[in-house]
Short mmCIF file of C-alpha atoms and ligand atoms in Angstrom, two decimals:
data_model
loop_
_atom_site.label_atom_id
_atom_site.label_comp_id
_atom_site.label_asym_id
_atom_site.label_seq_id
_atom_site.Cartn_x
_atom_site.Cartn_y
_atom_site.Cartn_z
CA UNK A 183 26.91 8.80 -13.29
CA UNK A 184 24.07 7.05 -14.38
CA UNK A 185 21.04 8.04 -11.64
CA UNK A 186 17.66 6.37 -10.95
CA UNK A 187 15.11 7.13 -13.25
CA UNK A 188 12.79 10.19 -12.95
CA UNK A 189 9.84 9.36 -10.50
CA UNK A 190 11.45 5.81 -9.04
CA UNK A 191 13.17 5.65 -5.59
CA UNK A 192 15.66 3.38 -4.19
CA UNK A 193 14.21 1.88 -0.33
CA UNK A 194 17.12 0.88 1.99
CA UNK A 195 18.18 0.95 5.51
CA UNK A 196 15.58 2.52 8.24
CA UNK A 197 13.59 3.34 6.15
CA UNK A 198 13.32 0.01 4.22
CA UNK A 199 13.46 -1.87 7.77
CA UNK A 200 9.80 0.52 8.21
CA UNK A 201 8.35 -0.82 5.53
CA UNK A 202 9.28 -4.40 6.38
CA UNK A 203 7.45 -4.12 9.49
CA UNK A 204 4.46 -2.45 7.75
CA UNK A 205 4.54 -5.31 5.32
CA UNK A 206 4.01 -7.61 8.24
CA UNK A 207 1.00 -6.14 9.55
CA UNK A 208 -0.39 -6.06 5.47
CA UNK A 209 0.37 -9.62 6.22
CA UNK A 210 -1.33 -10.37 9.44
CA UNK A 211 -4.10 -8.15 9.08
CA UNK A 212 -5.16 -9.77 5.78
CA UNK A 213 -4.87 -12.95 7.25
CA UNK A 214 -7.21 -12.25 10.01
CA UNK A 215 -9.78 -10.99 8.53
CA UNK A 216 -9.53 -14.13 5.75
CA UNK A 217 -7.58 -12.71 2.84
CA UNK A 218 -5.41 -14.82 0.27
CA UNK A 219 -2.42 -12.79 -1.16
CA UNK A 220 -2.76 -12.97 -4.77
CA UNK A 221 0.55 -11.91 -6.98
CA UNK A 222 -0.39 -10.94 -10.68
CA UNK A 223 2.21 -9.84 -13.62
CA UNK A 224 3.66 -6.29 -13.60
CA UNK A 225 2.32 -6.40 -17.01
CA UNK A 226 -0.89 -6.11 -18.42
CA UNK A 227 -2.58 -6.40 -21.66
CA UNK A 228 -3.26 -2.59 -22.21
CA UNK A 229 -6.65 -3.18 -23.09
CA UNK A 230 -7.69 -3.92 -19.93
CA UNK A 231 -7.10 -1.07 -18.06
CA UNK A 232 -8.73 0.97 -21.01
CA UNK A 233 -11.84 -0.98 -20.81
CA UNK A 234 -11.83 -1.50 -16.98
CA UNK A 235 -9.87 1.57 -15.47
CA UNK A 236 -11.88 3.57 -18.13
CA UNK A 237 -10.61 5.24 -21.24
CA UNK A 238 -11.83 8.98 -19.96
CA UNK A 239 -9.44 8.79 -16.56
CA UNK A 240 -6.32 10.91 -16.52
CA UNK A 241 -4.74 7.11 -15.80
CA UNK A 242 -5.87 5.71 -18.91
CA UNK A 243 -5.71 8.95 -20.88
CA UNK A 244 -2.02 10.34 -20.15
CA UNK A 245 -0.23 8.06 -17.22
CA UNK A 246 -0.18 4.59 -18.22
CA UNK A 247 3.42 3.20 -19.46
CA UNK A 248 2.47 1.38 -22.41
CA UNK A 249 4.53 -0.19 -24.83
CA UNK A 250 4.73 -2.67 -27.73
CA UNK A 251 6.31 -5.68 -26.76
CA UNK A 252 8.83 -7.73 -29.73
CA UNK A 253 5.53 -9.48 -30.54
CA UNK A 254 4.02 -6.35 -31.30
CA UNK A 255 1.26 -6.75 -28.66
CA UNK A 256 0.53 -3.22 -26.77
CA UNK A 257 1.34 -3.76 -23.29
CA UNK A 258 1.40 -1.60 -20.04
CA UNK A 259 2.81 -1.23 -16.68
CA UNK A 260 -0.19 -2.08 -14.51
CA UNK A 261 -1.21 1.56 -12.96
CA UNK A 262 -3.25 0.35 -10.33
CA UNK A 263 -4.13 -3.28 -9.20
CA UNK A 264 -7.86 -3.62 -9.46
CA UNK A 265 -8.50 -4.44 -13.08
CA UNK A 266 -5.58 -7.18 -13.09
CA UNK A 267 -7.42 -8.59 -9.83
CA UNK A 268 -10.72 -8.96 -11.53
CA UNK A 269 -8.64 -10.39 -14.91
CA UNK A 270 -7.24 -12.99 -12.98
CA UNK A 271 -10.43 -13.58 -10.69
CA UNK A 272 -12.29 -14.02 -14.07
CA UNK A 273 -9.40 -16.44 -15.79
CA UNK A 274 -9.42 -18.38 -12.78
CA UNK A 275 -13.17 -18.65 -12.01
CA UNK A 276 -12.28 -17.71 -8.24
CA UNK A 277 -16.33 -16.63 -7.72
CA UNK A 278 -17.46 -19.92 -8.85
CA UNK A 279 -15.33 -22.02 -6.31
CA UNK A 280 -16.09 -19.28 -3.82
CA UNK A 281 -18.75 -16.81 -3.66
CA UNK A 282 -17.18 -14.56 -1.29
CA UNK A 283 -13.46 -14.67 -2.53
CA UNK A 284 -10.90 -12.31 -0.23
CA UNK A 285 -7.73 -11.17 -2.13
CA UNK A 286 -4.86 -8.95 -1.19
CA UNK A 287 -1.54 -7.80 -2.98
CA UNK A 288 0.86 -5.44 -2.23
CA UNK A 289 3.35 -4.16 -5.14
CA UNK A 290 4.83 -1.49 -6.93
CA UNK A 291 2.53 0.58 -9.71
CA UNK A 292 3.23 2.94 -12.20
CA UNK A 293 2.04 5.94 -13.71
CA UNK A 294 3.60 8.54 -15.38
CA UNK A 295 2.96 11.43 -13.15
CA UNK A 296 4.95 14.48 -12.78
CA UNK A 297 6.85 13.60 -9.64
CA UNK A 298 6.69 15.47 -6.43
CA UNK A 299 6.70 15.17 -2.62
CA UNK A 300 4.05 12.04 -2.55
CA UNK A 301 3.89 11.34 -5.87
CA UNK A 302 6.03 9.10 -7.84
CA UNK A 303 6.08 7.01 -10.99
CA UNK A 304 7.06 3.83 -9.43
CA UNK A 305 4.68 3.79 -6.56
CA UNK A 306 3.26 0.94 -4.21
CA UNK A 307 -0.24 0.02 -3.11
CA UNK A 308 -1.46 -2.78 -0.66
CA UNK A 309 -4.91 -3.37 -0.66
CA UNK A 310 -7.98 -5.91 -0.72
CA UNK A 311 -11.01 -6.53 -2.57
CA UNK A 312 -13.76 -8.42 -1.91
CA UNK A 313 -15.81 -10.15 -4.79
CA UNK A 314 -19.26 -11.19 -5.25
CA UNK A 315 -21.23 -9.69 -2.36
CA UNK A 316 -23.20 -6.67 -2.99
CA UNK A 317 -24.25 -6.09 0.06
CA UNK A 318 -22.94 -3.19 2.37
CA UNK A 319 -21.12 -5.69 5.02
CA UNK A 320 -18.57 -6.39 2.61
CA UNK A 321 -18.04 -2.77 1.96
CA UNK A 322 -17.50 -2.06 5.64
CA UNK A 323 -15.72 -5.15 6.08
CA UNK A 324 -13.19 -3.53 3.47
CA UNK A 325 -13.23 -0.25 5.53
CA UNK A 326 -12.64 -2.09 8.46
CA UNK A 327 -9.52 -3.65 7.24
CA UNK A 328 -8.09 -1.06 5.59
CA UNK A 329 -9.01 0.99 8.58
CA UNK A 330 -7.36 -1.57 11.40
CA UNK A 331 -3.91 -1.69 8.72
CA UNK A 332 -3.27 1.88 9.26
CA UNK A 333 -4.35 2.17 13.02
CA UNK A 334 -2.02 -0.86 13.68
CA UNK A 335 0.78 0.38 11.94
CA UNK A 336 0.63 3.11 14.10
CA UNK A 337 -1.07 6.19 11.77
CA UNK A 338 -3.52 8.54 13.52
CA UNK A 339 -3.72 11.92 11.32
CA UNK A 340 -6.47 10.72 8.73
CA UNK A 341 -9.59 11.10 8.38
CA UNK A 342 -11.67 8.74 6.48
CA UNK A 343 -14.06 10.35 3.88
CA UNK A 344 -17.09 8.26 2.52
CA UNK A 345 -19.90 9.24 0.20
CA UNK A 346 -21.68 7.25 -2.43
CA UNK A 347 -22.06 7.42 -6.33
CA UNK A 348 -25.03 5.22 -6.02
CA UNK A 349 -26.73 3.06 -8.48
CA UNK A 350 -26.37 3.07 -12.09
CA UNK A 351 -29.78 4.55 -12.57
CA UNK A 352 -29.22 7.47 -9.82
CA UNK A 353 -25.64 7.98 -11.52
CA UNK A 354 -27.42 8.59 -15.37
CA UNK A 355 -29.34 10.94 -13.81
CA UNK A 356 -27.15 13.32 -11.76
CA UNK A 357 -24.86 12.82 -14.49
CA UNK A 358 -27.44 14.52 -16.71
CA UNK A 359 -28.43 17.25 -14.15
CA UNK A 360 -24.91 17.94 -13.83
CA UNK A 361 -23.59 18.40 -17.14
CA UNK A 362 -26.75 21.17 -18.14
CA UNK A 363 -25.37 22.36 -14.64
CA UNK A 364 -21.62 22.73 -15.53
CA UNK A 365 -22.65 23.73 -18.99
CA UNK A 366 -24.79 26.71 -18.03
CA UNK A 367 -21.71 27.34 -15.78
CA UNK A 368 -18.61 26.64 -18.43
CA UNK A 369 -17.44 30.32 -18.72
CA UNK A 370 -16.85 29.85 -14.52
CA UNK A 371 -14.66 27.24 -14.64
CA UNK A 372 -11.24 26.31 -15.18
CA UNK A 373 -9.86 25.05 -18.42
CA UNK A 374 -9.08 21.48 -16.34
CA UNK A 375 -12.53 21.32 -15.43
CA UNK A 376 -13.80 22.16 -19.06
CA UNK A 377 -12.07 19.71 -19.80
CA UNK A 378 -13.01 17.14 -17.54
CA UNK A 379 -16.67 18.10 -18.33
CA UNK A 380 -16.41 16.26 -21.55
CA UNK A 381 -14.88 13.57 -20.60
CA UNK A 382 -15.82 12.83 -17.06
CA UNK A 383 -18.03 15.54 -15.58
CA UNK A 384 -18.63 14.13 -12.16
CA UNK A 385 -14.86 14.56 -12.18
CA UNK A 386 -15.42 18.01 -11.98
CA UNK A 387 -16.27 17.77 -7.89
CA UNK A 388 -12.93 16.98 -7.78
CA UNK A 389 -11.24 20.08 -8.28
CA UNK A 390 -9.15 21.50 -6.08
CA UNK A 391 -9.26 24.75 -7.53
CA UNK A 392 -10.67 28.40 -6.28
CA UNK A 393 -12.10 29.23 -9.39
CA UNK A 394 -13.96 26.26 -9.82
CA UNK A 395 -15.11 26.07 -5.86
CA UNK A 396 -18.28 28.29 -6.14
CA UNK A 397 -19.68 26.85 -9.53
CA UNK A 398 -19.09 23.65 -7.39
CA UNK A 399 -21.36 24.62 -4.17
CA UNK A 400 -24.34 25.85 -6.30
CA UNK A 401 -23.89 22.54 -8.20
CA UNK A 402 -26.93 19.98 -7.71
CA UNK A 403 -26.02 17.51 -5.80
CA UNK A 404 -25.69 13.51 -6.16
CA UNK A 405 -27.47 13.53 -2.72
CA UNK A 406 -30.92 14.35 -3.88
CA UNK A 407 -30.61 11.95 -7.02
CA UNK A 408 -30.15 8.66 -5.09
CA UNK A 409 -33.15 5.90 -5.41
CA UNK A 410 -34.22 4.02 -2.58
CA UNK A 411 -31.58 1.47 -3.14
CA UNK A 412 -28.77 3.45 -3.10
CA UNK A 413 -30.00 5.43 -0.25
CA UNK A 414 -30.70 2.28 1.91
CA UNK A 415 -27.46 0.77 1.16
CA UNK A 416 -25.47 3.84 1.71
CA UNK A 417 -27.62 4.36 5.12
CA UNK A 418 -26.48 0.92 6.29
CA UNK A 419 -22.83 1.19 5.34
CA UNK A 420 -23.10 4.45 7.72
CA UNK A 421 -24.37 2.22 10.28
CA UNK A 422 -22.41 -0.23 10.43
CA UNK A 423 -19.24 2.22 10.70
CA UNK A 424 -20.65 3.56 13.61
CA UNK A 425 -21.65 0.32 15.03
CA UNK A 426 -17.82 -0.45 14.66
CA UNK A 427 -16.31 2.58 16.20
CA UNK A 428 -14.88 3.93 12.83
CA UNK A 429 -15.19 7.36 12.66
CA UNK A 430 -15.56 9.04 9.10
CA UNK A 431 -16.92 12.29 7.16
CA UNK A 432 -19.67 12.02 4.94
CA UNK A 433 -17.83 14.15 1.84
CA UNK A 434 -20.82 14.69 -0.76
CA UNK A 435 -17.93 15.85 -3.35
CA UNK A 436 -15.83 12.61 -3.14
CA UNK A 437 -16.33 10.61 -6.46
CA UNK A 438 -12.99 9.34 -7.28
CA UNK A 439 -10.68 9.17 -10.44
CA UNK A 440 -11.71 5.74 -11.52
CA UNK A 441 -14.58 5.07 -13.95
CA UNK A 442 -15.46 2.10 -12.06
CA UNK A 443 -16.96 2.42 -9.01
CA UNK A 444 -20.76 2.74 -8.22
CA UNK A 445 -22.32 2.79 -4.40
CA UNK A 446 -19.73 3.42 -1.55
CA UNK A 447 -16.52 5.16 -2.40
CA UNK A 448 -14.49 6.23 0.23
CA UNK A 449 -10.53 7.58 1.54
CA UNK A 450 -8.34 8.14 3.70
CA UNK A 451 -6.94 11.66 3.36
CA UNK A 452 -4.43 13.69 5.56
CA UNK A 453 -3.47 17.07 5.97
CA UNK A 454 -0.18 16.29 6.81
CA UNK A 455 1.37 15.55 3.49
CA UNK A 456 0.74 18.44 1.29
CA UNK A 457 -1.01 18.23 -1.95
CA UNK A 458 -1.17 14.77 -2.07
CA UNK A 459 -3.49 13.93 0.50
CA UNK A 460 -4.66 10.70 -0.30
CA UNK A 461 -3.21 7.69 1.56
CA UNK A 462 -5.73 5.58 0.13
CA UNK A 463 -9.02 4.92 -1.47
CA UNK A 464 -11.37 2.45 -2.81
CA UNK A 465 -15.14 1.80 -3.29
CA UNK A 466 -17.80 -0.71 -4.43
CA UNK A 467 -17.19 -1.53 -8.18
CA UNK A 468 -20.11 -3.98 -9.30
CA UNK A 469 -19.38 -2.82 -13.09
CA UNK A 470 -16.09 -3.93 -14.04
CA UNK A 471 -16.40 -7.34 -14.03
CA UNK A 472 -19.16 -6.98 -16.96
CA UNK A 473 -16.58 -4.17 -18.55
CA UNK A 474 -13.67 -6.72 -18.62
CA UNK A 475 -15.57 -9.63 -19.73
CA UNK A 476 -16.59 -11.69 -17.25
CA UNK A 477 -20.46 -12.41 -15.79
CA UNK A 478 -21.92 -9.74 -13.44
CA UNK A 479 -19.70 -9.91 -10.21
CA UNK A 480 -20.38 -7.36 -7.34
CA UNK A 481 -17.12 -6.63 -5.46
CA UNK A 482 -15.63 -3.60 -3.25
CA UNK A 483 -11.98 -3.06 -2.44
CA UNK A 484 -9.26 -0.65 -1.27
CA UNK A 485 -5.78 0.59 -1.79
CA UNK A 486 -3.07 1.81 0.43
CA UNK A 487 -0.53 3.99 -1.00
CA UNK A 488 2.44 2.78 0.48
CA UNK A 489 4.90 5.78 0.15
CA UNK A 490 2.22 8.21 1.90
CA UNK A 491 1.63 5.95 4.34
CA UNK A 492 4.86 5.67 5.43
CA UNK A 493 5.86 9.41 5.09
CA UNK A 494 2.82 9.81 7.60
CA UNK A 495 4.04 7.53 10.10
CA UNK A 496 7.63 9.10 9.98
CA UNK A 497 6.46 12.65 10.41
CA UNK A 498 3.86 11.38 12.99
CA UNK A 499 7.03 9.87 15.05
CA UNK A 500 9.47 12.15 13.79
CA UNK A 501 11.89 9.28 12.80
CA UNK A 502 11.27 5.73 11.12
CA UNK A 503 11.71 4.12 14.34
CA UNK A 504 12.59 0.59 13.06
CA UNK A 505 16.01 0.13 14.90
CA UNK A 506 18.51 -2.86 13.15
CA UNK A 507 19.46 -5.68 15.20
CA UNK A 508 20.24 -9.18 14.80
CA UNK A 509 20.96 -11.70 17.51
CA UNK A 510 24.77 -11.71 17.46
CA UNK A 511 28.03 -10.79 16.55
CA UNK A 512 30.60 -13.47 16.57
CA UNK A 513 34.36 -11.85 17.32
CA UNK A 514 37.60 -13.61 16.50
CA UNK A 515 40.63 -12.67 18.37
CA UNK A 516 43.43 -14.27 15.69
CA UNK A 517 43.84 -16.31 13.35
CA UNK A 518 43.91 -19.83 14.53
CA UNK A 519 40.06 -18.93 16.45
CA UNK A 520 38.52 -18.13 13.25
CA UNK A 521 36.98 -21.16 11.57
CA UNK A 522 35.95 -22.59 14.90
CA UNK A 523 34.30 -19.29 15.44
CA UNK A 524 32.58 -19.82 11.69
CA UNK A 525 31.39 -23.04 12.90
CA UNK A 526 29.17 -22.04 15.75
CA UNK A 527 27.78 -18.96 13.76
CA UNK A 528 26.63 -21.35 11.27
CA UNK A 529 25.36 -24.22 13.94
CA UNK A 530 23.36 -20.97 15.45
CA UNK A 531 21.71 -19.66 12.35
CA UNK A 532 20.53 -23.04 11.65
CA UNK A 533 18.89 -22.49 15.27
CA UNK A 534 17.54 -19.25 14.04
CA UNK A 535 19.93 -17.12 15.64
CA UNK A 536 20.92 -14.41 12.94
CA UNK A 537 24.69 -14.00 13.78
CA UNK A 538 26.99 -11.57 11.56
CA UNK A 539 30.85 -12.68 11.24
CA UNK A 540 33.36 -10.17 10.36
CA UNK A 541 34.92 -10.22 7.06
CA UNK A 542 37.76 -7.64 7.98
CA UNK A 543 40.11 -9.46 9.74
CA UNK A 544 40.14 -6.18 11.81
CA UNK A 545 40.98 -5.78 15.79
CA UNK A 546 39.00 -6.58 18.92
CA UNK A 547 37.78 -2.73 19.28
CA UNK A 548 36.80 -2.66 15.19
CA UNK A 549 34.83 -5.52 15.58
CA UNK A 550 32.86 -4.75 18.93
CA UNK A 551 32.32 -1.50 17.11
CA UNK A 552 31.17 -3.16 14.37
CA UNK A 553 28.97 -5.44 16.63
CA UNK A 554 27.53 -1.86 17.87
CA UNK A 555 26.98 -1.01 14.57
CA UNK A 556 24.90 -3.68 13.84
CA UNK A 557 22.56 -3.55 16.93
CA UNK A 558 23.71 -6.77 17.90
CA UNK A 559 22.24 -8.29 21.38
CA UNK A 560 25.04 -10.36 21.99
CA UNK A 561 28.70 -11.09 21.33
CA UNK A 562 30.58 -14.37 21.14
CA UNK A 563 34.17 -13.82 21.62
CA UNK A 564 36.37 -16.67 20.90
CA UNK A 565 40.58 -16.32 20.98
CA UNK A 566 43.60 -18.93 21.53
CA UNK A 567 42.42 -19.49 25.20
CA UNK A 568 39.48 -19.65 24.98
CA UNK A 569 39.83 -22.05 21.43
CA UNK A 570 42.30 -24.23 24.03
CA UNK A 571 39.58 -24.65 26.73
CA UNK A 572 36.26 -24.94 24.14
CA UNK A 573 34.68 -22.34 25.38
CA UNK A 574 33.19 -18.84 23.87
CA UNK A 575 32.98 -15.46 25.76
CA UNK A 576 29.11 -14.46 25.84
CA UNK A 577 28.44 -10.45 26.70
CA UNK A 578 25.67 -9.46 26.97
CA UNK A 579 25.71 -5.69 25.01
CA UNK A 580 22.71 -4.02 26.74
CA UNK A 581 24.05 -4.80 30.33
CA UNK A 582 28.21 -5.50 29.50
CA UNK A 583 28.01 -8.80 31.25
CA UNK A 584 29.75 -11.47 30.37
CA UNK A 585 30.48 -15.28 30.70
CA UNK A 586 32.37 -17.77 29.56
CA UNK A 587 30.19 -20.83 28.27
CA UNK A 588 31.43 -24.36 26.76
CA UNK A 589 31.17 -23.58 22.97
CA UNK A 590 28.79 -26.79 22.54
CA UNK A 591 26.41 -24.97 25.00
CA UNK A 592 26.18 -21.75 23.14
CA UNK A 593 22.83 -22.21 22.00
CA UNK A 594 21.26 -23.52 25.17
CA UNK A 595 23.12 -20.71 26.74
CA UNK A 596 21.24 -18.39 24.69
CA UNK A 597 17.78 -19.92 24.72
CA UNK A 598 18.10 -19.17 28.81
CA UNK A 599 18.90 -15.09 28.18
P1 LIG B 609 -6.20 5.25 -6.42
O1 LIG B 609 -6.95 6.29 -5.66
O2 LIG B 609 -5.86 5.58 -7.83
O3 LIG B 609 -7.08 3.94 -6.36
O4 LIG B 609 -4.86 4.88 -5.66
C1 LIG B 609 -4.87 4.48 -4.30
C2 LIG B 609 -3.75 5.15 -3.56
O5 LIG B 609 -2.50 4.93 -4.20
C3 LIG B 609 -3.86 6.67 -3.47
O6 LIG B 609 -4.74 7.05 -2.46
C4 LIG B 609 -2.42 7.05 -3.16
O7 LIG B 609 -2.17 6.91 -1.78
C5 LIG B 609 -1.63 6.02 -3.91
N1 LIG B 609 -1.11 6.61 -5.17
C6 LIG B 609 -1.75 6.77 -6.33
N2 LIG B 609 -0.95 7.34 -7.26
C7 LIG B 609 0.25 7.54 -6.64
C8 LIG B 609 1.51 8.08 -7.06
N3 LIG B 609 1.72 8.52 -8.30
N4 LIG B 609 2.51 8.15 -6.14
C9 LIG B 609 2.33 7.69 -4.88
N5 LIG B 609 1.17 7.16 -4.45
C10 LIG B 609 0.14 7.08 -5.31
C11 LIG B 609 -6.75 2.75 -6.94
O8 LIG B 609 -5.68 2.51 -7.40
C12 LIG B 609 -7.86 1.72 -6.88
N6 LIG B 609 -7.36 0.48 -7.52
C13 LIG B 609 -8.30 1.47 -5.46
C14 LIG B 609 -9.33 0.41 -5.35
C15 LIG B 609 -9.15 -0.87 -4.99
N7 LIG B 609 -10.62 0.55 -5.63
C16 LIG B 609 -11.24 -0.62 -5.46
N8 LIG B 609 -10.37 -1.48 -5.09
#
């Protein structure tokens, strides 16, 4: 048997009809806070995410699927969504016709992780970013979205985590500080964080790991390396999070995987989930446009990781709780009943009814079974009577009534249920 691949999941059923609905609320939540969907390739150049993803990350460095394509041009899987946003912002000159320009996307990811509860190599974000205002509003209007997504599809066990990495200037700094730090310290750590302190020491924060916690604490911190700038802006973000009743953590250790970001960075974690306990993350990223090419664009943004979010809501309610229905189920009794019967199902889908036929032939029973199966709110029975007298039977499944109604009146019969 051939199986899926490693990493990659099939979505169907309930748990498929869950995602629909949180697809919905991606949709309508976007839209009211006055976000365009924007739908880039799967594929990317794989230069860009080296230069704007950063060629120290563990994405760039060991998780990207990259490939030469028959041209021989070296493409890649897009990883995240961020860098292919700004590509196409910059291609498109979306800043220039807009100076505040809202985007969202939803769609699958990859990286080549190694798989486990959470973590897969086909993966899917939804998320938003928000180019060419640097000030803090736009990176708690982010927040605020990404916040109001996951309360209204009905998540509660997170906790949002916020910190910033400041300006540039503060950054080169504790950067420095940090590495005679973590130098001074290199016997303590872990070979992962070793490692990391070459290529990516504020990465070191990150770690998860005992050994490493201790040279951590003592570590100096970004805190008392911010400017005035960074502190203000920071300060107000805080503010305005309060002001609008979203509660959050300061985390001093968050700093992300992503070589981009500067200012604000920020996620949603859970303890519900295991190890990976991330359902999302973002932050203010004024550098990449410069780092991909374009002129100096400040912009902030977030993603959603789809899977987690959903695994959250299903252990939060203890099932998907997306029940299948359509509208109808039309039964024929005999033969001579059933392309009348196909008739009106198709007359009442074109009224945006969604009516299932059976394709069994099978009995009465097999088919109000089948009508069962299919959540359906109503039958329409038609048979050689009721084909003689042009009418259909009408029940009514959640209270077993029924009625017999002229089958040109079906739909006006059903407008009045
Ligand atoms: P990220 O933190 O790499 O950020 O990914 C965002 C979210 O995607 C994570 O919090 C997690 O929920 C989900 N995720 C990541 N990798 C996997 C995986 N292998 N399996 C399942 N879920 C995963 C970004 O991607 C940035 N582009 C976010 C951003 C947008 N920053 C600014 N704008």
């Amino acid at each position: 048997m051939i199986s899926v691949v490693r990493g990659m999941r099939d979505l169907f059923g309930a748990e498929l009809r869950a995602w629909q609905r949180a697809e919905e609320v991606f949709r309508s939540m976007s839209a009211a806070f006055g976000y365009e969907e924007l739908r880039t390739p799967i594929l990317e150049h794989t230069e860009l995410f080296a230069r704007g993803v950063g060629q120290e990350t563990d994405i760039v460095g060991k998780e990207m699927y990259s490939f030469e394509d028959r041209g021989g041009d070296s493409v890649t899987l897009r990883p995240e969504m961020t860098a292919a946003i700004v590509r196409a912002a910059i291609e498109h000159n979306f800043v220039r016709h807009s100076p505040t320009t809202r985007i969202w996307y939803a769609g699958p990811q990859f990286r080549y992780e190694r798989p486990q509860k959470g973590r897969y190599r086909q993966f899917h974000q939804y998320g938003a970013e928000c180019l060419g205002s640097p000030h803090p509003e736009a990176d708690v209007e982010i927040i605020s979205l990404a916040y109001n997504v996951l309360a209204t599809i009905g998540v509660t066990k997170f906790t949002l985590e916020v910190n910033t990495l400041g300006n540039a200037t503060s950054r080169a700094a504790y950067r420095e500080a940090l590495v005679t730090y973590l130098r001074a310290n290199v016997e303590r750590l872990t070979e992962d964080s070793r490692r990391r302190l070459e290529r990516n020491p504020l990465r070191v924060l990150d770690s998860k790991d005992e050994q490493d916690k201790p040279v951590i604490a003592e570590a100096p911190k970004l805190s008392d390396y911010l400017d005035v700038e960074s502190r203000q802006h920071f300060e107000a973000v805080r503010l305005m999070l309060d002001v609008a009743g979203i509660p959050y953590v300061h985390n001093p250790l968050l700093v992300r995987g992503l070589d981009y970001y500067c200012h604000t960075v920020f996620e949603f974690t859970t303890t519900e989930l295991g190890t990976q306990n991330a359902i999302g993350g973002g932050g203010r990223y004024d550098p990449l446009f410069s780092l991909i090419g374009g002129a100096d664009t400040p912009a902030v943004g977030f993603s959603l990781g789809i899977e987690r979010v959903m695994m959250l809501l299903e252990q939060e309610r203890g099932e998907w709780g997306a029940e299948k229905g359509i509208d109808v189920f039309a039964i024929s009794i005999g033969d001579a009943a059933r392309l009348p019967l196909r008739l009106i199902s198709l007359r009442l889908r074109r009224q945006g009814y969604s009516v299932v036929e059976d394709l069994q032939r099978r009995s009465v029973k097999a088919q109000m079974r089948d009508a069962d199966k299919h959540g359906a709110r109503y039958t329409i029975t038609m048979g050689d009577d009721e084909l003689a007298q042009g009418t259909v039977v009408v029940k009514n499944m959640a209270t077993g009534e029924q009625q017999s109604v002229a089958d040109t009146n079906v739909e006006q019969f059903l407008t009045q249920l």
